[in-house]
mmCIF file of C-alpha atoms in Angstrom:
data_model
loop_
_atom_site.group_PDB
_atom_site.id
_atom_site.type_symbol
_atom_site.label_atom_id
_atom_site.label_comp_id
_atom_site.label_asym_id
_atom_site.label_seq_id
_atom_site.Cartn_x
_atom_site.Cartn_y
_atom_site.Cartn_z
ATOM 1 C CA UNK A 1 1.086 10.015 -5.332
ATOM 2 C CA UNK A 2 -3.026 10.048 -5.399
ATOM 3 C CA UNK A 3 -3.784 9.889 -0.875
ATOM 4 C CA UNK A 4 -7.333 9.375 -0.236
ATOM 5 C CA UNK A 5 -7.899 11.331 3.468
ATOM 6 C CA UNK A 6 -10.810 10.836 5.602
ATOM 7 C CA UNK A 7 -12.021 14.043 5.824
ATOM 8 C CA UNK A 8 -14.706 13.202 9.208
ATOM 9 C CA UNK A 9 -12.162 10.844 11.039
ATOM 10 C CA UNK A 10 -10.783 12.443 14.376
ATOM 11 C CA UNK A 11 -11.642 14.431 17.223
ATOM 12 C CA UNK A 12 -11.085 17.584 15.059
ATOM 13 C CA UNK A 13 -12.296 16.461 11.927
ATOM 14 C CA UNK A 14 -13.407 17.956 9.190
ATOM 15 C CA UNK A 15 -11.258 21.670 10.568
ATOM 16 C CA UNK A 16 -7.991 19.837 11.012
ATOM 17 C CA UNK A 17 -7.772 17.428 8.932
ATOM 18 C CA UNK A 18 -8.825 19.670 6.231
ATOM 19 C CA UNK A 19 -6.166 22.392 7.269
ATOM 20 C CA UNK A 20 -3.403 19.441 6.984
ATOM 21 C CA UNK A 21 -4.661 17.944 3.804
ATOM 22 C CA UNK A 22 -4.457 21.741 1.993
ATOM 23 C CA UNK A 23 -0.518 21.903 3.974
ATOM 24 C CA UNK A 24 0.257 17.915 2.486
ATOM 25 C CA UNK A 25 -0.835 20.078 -1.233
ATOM 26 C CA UNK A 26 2.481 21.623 -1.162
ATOM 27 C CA UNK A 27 4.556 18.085 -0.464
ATOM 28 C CA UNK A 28 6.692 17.599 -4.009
ATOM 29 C CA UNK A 29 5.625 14.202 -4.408
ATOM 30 C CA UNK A 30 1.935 14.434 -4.037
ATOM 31 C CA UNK A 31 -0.046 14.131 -7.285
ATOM 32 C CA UNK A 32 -3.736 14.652 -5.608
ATOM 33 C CA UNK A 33 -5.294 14.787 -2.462
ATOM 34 C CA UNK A 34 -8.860 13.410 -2.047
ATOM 35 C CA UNK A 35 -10.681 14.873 0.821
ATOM 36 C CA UNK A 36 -13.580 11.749 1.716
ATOM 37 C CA UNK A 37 -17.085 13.066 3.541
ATOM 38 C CA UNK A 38 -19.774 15.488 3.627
ATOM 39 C CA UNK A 39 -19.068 17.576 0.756
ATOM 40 C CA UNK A 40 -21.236 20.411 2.071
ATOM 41 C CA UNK A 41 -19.080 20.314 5.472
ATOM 42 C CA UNK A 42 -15.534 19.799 3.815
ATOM 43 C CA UNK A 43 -15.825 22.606 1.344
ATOM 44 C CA UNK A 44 -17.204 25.216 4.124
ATOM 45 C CA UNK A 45 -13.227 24.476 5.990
ATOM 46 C CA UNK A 46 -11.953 25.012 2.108
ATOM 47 C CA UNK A 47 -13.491 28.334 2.206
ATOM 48 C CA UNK A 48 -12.685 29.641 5.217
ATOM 49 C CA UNK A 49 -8.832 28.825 4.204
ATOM 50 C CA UNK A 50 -8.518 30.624 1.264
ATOM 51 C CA UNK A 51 -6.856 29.653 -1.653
ATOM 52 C CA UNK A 52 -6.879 26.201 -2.275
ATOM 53 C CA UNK A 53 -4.586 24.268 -4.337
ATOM 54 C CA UNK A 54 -5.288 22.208 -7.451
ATOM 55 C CA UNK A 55 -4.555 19.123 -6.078
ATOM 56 C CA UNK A 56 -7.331 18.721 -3.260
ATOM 57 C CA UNK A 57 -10.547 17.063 -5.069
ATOM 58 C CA UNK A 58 -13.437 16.280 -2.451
ATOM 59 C CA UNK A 59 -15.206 12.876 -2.758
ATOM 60 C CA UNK A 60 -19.027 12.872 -1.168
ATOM 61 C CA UNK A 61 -19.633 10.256 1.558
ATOM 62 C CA UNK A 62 -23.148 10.786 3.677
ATOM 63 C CA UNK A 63 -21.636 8.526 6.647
ATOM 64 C CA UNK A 64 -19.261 8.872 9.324
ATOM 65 C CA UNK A 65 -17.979 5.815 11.537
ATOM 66 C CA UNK A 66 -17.950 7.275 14.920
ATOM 67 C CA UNK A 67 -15.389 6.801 17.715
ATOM 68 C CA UNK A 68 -17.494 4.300 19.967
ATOM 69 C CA UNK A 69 -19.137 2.390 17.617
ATOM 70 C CA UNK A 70 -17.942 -1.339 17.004
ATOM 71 C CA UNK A 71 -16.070 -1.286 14.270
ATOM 72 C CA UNK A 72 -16.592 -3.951 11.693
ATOM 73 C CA UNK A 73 -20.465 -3.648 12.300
ATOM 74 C CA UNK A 74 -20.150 -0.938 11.245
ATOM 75 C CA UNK A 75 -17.855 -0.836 8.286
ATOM 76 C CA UNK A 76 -20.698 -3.206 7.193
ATOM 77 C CA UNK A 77 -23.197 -1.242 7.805
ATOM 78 C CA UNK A 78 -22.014 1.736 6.693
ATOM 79 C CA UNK A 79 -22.001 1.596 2.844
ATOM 80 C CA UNK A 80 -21.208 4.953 2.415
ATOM 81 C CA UNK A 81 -19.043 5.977 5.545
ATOM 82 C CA UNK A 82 -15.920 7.997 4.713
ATOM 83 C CA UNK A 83 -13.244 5.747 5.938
ATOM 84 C CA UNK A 84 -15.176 2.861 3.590
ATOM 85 C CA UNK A 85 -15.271 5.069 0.316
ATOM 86 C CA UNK A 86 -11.659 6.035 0.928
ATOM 87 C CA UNK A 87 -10.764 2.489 0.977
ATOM 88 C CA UNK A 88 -12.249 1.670 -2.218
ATOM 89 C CA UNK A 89 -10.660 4.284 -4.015
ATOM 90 C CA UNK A 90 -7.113 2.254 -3.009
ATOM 91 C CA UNK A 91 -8.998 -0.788 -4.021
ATOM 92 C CA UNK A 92 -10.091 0.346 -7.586
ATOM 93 C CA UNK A 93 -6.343 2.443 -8.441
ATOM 94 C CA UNK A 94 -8.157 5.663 -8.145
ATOM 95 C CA UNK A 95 -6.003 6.185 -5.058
ATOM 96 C CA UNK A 96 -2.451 4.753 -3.898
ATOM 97 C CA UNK A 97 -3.050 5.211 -0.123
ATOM 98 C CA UNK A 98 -5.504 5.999 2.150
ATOM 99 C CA UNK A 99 -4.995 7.911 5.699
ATOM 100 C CA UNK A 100 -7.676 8.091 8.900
ATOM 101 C CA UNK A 101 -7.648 9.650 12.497
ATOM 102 C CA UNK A 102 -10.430 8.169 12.779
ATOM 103 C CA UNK A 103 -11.761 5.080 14.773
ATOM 104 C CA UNK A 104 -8.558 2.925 14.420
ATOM 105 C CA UNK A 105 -10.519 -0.435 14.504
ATOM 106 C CA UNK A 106 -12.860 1.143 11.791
ATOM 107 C CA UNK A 107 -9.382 2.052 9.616
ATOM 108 C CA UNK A 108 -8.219 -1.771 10.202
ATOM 109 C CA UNK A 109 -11.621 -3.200 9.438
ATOM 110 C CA UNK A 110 -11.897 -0.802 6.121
ATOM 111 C CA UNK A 111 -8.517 -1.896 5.024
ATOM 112 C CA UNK A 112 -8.206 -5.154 5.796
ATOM 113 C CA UNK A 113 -11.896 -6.073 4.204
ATOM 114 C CA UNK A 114 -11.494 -4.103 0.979
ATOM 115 C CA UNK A 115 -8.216 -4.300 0.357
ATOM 116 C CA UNK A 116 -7.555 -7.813 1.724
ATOM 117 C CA UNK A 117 -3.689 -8.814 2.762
ATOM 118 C CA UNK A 118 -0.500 -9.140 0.917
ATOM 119 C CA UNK A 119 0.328 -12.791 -0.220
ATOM 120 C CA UNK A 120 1.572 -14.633 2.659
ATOM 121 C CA UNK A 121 0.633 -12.273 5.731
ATOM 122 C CA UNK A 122 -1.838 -13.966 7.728
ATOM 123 C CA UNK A 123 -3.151 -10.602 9.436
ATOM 124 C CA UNK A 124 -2.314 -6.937 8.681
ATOM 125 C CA UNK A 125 -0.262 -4.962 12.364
ATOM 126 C CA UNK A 126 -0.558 -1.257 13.096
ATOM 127 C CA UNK A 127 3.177 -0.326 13.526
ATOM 128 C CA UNK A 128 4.437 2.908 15.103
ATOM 129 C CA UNK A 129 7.529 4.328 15.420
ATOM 130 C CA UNK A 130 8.793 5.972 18.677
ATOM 131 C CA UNK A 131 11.445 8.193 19.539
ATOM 132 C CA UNK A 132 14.408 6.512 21.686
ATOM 133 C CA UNK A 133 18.009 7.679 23.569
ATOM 134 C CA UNK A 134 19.098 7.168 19.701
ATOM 135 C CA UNK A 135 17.207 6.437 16.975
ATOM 136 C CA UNK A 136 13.294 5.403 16.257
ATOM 137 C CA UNK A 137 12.096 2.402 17.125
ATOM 138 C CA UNK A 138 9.263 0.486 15.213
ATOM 139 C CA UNK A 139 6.802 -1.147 17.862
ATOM 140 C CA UNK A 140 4.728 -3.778 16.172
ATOM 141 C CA UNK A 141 1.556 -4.380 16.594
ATOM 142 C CA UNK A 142 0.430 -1.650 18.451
ATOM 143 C CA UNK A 143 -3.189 -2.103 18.925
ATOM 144 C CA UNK A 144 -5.034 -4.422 16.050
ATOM 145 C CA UNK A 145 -4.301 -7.829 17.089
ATOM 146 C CA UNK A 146 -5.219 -8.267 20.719
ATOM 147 C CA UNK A 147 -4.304 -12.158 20.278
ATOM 148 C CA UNK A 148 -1.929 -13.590 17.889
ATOM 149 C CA UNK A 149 0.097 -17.261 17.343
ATOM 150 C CA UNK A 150 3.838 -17.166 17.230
ATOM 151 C CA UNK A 151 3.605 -17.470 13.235
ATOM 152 C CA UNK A 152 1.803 -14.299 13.374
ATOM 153 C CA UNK A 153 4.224 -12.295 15.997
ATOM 154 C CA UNK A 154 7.017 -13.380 12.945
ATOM 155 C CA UNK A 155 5.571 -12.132 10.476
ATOM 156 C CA UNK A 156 4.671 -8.713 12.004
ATOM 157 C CA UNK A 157 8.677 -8.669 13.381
ATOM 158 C CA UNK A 158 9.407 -9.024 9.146
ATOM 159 C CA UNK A 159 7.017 -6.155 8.053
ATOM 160 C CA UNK A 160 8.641 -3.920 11.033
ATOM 161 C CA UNK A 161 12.377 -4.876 10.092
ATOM 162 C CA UNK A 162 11.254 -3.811 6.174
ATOM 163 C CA UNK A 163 9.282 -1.074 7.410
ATOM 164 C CA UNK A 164 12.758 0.431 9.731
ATOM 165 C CA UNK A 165 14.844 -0.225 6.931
ATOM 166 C CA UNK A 166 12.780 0.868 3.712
ATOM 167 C CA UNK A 167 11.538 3.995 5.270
ATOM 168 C CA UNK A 168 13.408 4.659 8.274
ATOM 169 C CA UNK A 169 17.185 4.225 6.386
ATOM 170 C CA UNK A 170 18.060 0.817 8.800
ATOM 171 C CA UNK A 171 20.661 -1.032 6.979
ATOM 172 C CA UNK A 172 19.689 -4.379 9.032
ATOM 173 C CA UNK A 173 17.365 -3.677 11.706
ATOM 174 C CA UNK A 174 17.898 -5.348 14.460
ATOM 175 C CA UNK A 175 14.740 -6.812 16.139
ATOM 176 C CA UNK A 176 13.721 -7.642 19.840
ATOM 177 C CA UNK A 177 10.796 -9.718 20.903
ATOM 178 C CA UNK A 178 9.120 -7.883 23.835
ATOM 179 C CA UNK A 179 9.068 -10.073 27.216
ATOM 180 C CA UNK A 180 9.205 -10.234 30.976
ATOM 181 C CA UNK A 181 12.883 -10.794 30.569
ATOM 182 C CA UNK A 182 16.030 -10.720 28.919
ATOM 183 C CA UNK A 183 16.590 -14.615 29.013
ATOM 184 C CA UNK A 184 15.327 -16.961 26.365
ATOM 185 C CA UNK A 185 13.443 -19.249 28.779
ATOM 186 C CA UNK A 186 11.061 -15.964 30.082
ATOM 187 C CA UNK A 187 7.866 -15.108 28.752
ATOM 188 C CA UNK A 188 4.131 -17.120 28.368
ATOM 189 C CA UNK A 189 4.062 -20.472 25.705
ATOM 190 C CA UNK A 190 3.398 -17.917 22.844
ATOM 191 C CA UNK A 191 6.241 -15.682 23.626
ATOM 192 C CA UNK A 192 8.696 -18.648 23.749
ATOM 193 C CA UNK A 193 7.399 -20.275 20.720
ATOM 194 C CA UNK A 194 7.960 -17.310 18.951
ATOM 195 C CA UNK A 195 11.322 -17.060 20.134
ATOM 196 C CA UNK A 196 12.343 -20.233 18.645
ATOM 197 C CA UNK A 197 10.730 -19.349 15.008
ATOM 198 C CA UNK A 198 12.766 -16.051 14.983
ATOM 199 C CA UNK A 199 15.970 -17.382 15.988
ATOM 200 C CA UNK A 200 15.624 -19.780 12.702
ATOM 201 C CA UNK A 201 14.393 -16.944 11.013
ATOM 202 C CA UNK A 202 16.417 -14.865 8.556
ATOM 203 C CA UNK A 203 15.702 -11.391 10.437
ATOM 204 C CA UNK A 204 18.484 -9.529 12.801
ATOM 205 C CA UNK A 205 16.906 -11.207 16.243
ATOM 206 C CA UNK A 206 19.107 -9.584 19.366
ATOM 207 C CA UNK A 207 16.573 -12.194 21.538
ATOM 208 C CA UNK A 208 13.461 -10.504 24.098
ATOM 209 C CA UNK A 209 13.984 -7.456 25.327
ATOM 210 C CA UNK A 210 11.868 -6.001 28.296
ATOM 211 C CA UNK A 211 10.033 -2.501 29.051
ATOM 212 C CA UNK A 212 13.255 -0.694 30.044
ATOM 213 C CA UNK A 213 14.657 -1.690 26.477
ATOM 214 C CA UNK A 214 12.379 -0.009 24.565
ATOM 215 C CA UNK A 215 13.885 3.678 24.551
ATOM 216 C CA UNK A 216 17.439 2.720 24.822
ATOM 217 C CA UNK A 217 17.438 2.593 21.385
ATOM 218 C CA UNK A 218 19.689 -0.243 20.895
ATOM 219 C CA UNK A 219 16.719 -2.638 18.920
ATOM 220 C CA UNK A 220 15.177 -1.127 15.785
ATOM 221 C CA UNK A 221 11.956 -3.059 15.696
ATOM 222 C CA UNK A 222 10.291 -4.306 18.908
ATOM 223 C CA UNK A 223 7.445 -7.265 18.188
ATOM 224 C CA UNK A 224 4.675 -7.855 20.416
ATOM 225 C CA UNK A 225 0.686 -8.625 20.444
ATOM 226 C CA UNK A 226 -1.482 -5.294 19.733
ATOM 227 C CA UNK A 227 -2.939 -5.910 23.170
ATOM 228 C CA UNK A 228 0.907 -5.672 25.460
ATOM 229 C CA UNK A 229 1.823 -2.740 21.944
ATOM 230 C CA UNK A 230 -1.203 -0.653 22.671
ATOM 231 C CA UNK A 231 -0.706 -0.322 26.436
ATOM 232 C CA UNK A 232 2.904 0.305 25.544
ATOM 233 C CA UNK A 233 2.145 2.996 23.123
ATOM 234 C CA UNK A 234 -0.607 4.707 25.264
ATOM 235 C CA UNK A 235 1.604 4.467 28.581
ATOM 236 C CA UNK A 236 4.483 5.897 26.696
ATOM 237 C CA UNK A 237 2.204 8.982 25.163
ATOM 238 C CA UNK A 238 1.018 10.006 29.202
ATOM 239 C CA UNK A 239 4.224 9.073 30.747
ATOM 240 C CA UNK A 240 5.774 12.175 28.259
ATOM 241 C CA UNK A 241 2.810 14.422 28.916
ATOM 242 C CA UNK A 242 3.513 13.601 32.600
ATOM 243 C CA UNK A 243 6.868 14.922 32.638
ATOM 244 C CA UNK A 244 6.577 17.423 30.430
ATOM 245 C CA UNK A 245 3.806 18.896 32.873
ATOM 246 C CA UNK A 246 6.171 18.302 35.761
ATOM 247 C CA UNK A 247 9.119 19.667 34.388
ATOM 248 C CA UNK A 248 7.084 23.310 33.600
ATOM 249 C CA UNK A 249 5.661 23.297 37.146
ATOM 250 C CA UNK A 250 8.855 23.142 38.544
ATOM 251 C CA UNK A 251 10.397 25.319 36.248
ATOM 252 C CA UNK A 252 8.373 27.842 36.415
ATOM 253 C CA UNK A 253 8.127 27.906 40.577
ATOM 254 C CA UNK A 254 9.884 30.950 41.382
ATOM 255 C CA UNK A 255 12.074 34.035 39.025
ATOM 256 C CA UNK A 256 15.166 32.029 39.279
ATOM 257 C CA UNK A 257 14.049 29.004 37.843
ATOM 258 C CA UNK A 258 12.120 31.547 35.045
ATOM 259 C CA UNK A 259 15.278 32.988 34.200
ATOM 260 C CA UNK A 260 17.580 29.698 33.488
ATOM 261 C CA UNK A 261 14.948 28.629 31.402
ATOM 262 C CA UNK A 262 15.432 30.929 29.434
ATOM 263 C CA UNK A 263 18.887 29.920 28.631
ATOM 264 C CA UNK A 264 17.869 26.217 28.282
ATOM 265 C CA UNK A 265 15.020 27.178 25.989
ATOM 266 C CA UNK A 266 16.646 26.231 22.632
ATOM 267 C CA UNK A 267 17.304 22.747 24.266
ATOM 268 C CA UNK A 268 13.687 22.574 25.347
ATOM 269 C CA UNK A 269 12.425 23.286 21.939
ATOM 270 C CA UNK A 270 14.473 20.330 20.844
ATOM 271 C CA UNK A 271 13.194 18.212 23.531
ATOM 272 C CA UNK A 272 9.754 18.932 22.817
ATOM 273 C CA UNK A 273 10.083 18.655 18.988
ATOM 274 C CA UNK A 274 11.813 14.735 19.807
ATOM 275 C CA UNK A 275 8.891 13.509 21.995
ATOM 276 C CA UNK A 276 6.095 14.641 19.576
ATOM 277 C CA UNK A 277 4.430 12.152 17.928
ATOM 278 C CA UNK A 278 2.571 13.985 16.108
ATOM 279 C CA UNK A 279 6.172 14.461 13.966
ATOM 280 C CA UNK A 280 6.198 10.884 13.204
ATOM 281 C CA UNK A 281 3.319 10.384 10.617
ATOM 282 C CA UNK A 282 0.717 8.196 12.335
ATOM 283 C CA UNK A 283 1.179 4.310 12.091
ATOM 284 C CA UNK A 284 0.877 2.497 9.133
ATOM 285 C CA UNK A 285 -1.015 -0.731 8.577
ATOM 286 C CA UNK A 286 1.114 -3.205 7.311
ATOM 287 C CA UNK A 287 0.362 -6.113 5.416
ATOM 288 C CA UNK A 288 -2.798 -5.183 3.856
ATOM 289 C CA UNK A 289 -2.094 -4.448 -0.345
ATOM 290 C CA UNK A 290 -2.864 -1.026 -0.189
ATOM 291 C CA UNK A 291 -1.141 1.459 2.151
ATOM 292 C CA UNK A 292 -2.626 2.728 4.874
ATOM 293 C CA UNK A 293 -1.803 5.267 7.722
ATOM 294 C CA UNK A 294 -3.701 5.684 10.729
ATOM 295 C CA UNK A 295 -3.247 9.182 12.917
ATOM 296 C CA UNK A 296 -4.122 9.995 16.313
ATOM 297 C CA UNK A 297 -7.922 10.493 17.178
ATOM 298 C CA UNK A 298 -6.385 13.974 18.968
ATOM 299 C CA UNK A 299 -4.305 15.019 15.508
ATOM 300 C CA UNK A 300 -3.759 18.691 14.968
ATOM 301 C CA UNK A 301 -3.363 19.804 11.339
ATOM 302 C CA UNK A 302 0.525 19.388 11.697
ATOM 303 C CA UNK A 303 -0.106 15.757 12.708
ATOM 304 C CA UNK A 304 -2.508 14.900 9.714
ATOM 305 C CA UNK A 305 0.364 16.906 7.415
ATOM 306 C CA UNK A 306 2.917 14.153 8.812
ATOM 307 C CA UNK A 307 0.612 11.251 7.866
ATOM 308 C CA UNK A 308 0.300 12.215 4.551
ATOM 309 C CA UNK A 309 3.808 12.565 4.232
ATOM 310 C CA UNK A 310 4.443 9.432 5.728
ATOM 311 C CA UNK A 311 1.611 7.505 3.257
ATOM 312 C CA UNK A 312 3.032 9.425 0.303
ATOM 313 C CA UNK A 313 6.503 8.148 1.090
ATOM 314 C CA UNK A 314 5.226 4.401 1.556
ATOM 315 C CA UNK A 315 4.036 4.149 -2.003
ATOM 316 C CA UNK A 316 7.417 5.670 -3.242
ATOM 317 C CA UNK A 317 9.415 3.648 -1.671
ATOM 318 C CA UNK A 318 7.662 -0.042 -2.590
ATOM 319 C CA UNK A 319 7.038 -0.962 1.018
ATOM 320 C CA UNK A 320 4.667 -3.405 0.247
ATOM 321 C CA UNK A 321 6.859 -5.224 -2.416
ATOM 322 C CA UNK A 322 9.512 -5.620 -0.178
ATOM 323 C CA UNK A 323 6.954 -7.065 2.667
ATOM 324 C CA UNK A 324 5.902 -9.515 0.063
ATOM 325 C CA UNK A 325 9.451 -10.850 -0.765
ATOM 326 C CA UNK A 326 10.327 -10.493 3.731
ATOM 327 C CA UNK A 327 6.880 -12.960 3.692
ATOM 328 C CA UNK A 328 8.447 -15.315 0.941
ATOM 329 C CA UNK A 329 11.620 -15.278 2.560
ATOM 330 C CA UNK A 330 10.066 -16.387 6.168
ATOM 331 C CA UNK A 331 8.423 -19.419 4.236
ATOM 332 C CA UNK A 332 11.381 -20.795 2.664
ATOM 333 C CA UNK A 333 13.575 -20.506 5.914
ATOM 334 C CA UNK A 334 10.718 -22.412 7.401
ATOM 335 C CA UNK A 335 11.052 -25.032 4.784
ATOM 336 C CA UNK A 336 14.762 -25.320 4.460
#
């Protein structure tokens, strides 16, 4: 697999996700690893590595799309911006995938204006997975639709249920639409609209699910607006910080405390390693013909190693082919 990185995106970039692009070198099923932006910047990280494998090329791109800027403008704008030039090389084969921590709306903007959408999907959703009681859960969107019709909240719950079961090993994901309350008649006009479409749909609906839901683990894909899926996502990410912060201050309060904790360590480690999210890849865009995977602004090199990993895996595993049939599939339920 050929994964066109954006060297400049992220609050650490180029250091980090340079330092995760040369660990994603030794991933088996990684052909070549473009490294996108200032050449003069991204080989200076190379160098103070070491040895650098084969399979890292660098691609020159004078521009960087910065965190606050507005996105689209500046995709536009930007001919020559990083997250731009990585997109192309998806669009014109020289790449299979393309992966950003950079500005997310810049990522969706690239994507979805170079690449276009698969047939049938109306607009491409970020979907991320998060850890649960029992297995992941996909939450879909999470942050590049702020308003979308019921038609649109259908298709995203299809990519999501392909997404769970082509990557995450979900024989039929089951699938929850996120409202206010457990009973159909709950929820704003869109919400119950939507409702109705996916119980004639030909996806594993369970019905809405609320909040408390979420992390019980019993729904594999969650479906919601990127608006309500970005708070969730962000609220979720402090809320674990919280009590992780919480649970060291009181841990650590006197010798006793010290001491058991040292016992429980092991299952702290394990704790830690299942709220991470840097473990889970970044988020993929789905829907656009192309993959891409967009990482946290904050990603360490670990993180950006993960979201290689995860884009690498996407191409081998034909998510996009099986979106395109879930699409088809949606249209001639609708129909019939």
């Amino acid at each position: 697999m050929r994964i066109a990185v954006d060297a400049m995106g992220g609050d650490y970039a180029p250091r980090e996700v340079v330092a995760g692009t040369v660990l994603a070198a030794a991933l088996p099923n990684v052909e070549t690893l473009y490294l996108v932006g200032d050449e003069k910047a991204i080989r200076a990280e190379l160098a103070s590595l070491g040895e650098i494998s084969p399979k890292i090329q660098i691609r020159h791109a004078s521009e960087v799309v910065e965190m606050g800027e507005a996105p689209a403008l500046a995709v536009r704008r930007k001919k020559d911006s990083s997250i731009g030039r990585a997109a192309e090389m998806v669009k014109s084969g020289e790449a299979d995938a393309v992966m950003s921590a950079g500005n997310t709306g810049a990522a969706v903007a690239a994507s979805t204006l170079k690449l276009r959408t698969l047939a049938g999907v109306d607009r491409p959703a970020i979907a991320t997975v998060m850890p649960t009681q029992k297995s992941p859960v996909v939450l879909v969107d999470a942050g590049a639709n702020l308003d979308c019709t019921p038609e649109q909240l259908v298709q995203f719950a299809m990519m999501g249920s392909v997404y769970s079961r082509v990557i995450l090993g979900r024989e039929r994901p089951v699938v929850g639409l996120l409202s206010i309350g457990g009973e159909d008649s709950k929820g704003n006009e869109v919400t119950k609209r939507t409702f109705a479409s996916l119980q004639k749909s030909p996806l594993n609906f369970r019905g809405n699910v609320e909040g408390r839901d979420i992390f019980e683990g019993d729904t594999d894909v969650i479906v919601c607006d990127g608006f309500v899926g970005n708070i969730v996502l962000k609220t979720s990410e402090s809320t674990a910080t919280a009590v992780t912060s919480w649970l060291k201050r009181e841990l650590t309060a006197n010798w006793i405390r010290k001491s058991a904790c040292l016992l429980l360590r092991g299952a702290f480690r394990n704790l830690k390693r299942q709220l991470d999210p840097e473990s889970y890849g970044g988020a993929p865009l789905l829907g656009v013909n192309g993959i891409c995977i967009i990482a946290h602004g904050r990603s360490s090199r670990h993180a950006v190693y993960h979201a290689i990993r995860v884009a690498a895996e996407s191409v081998q595993c034909h998510v996009n082919e099986d979106i395109v049939k879930g699409i088809a599939s949606l249209e001639s339920a609708r129909h019939d």
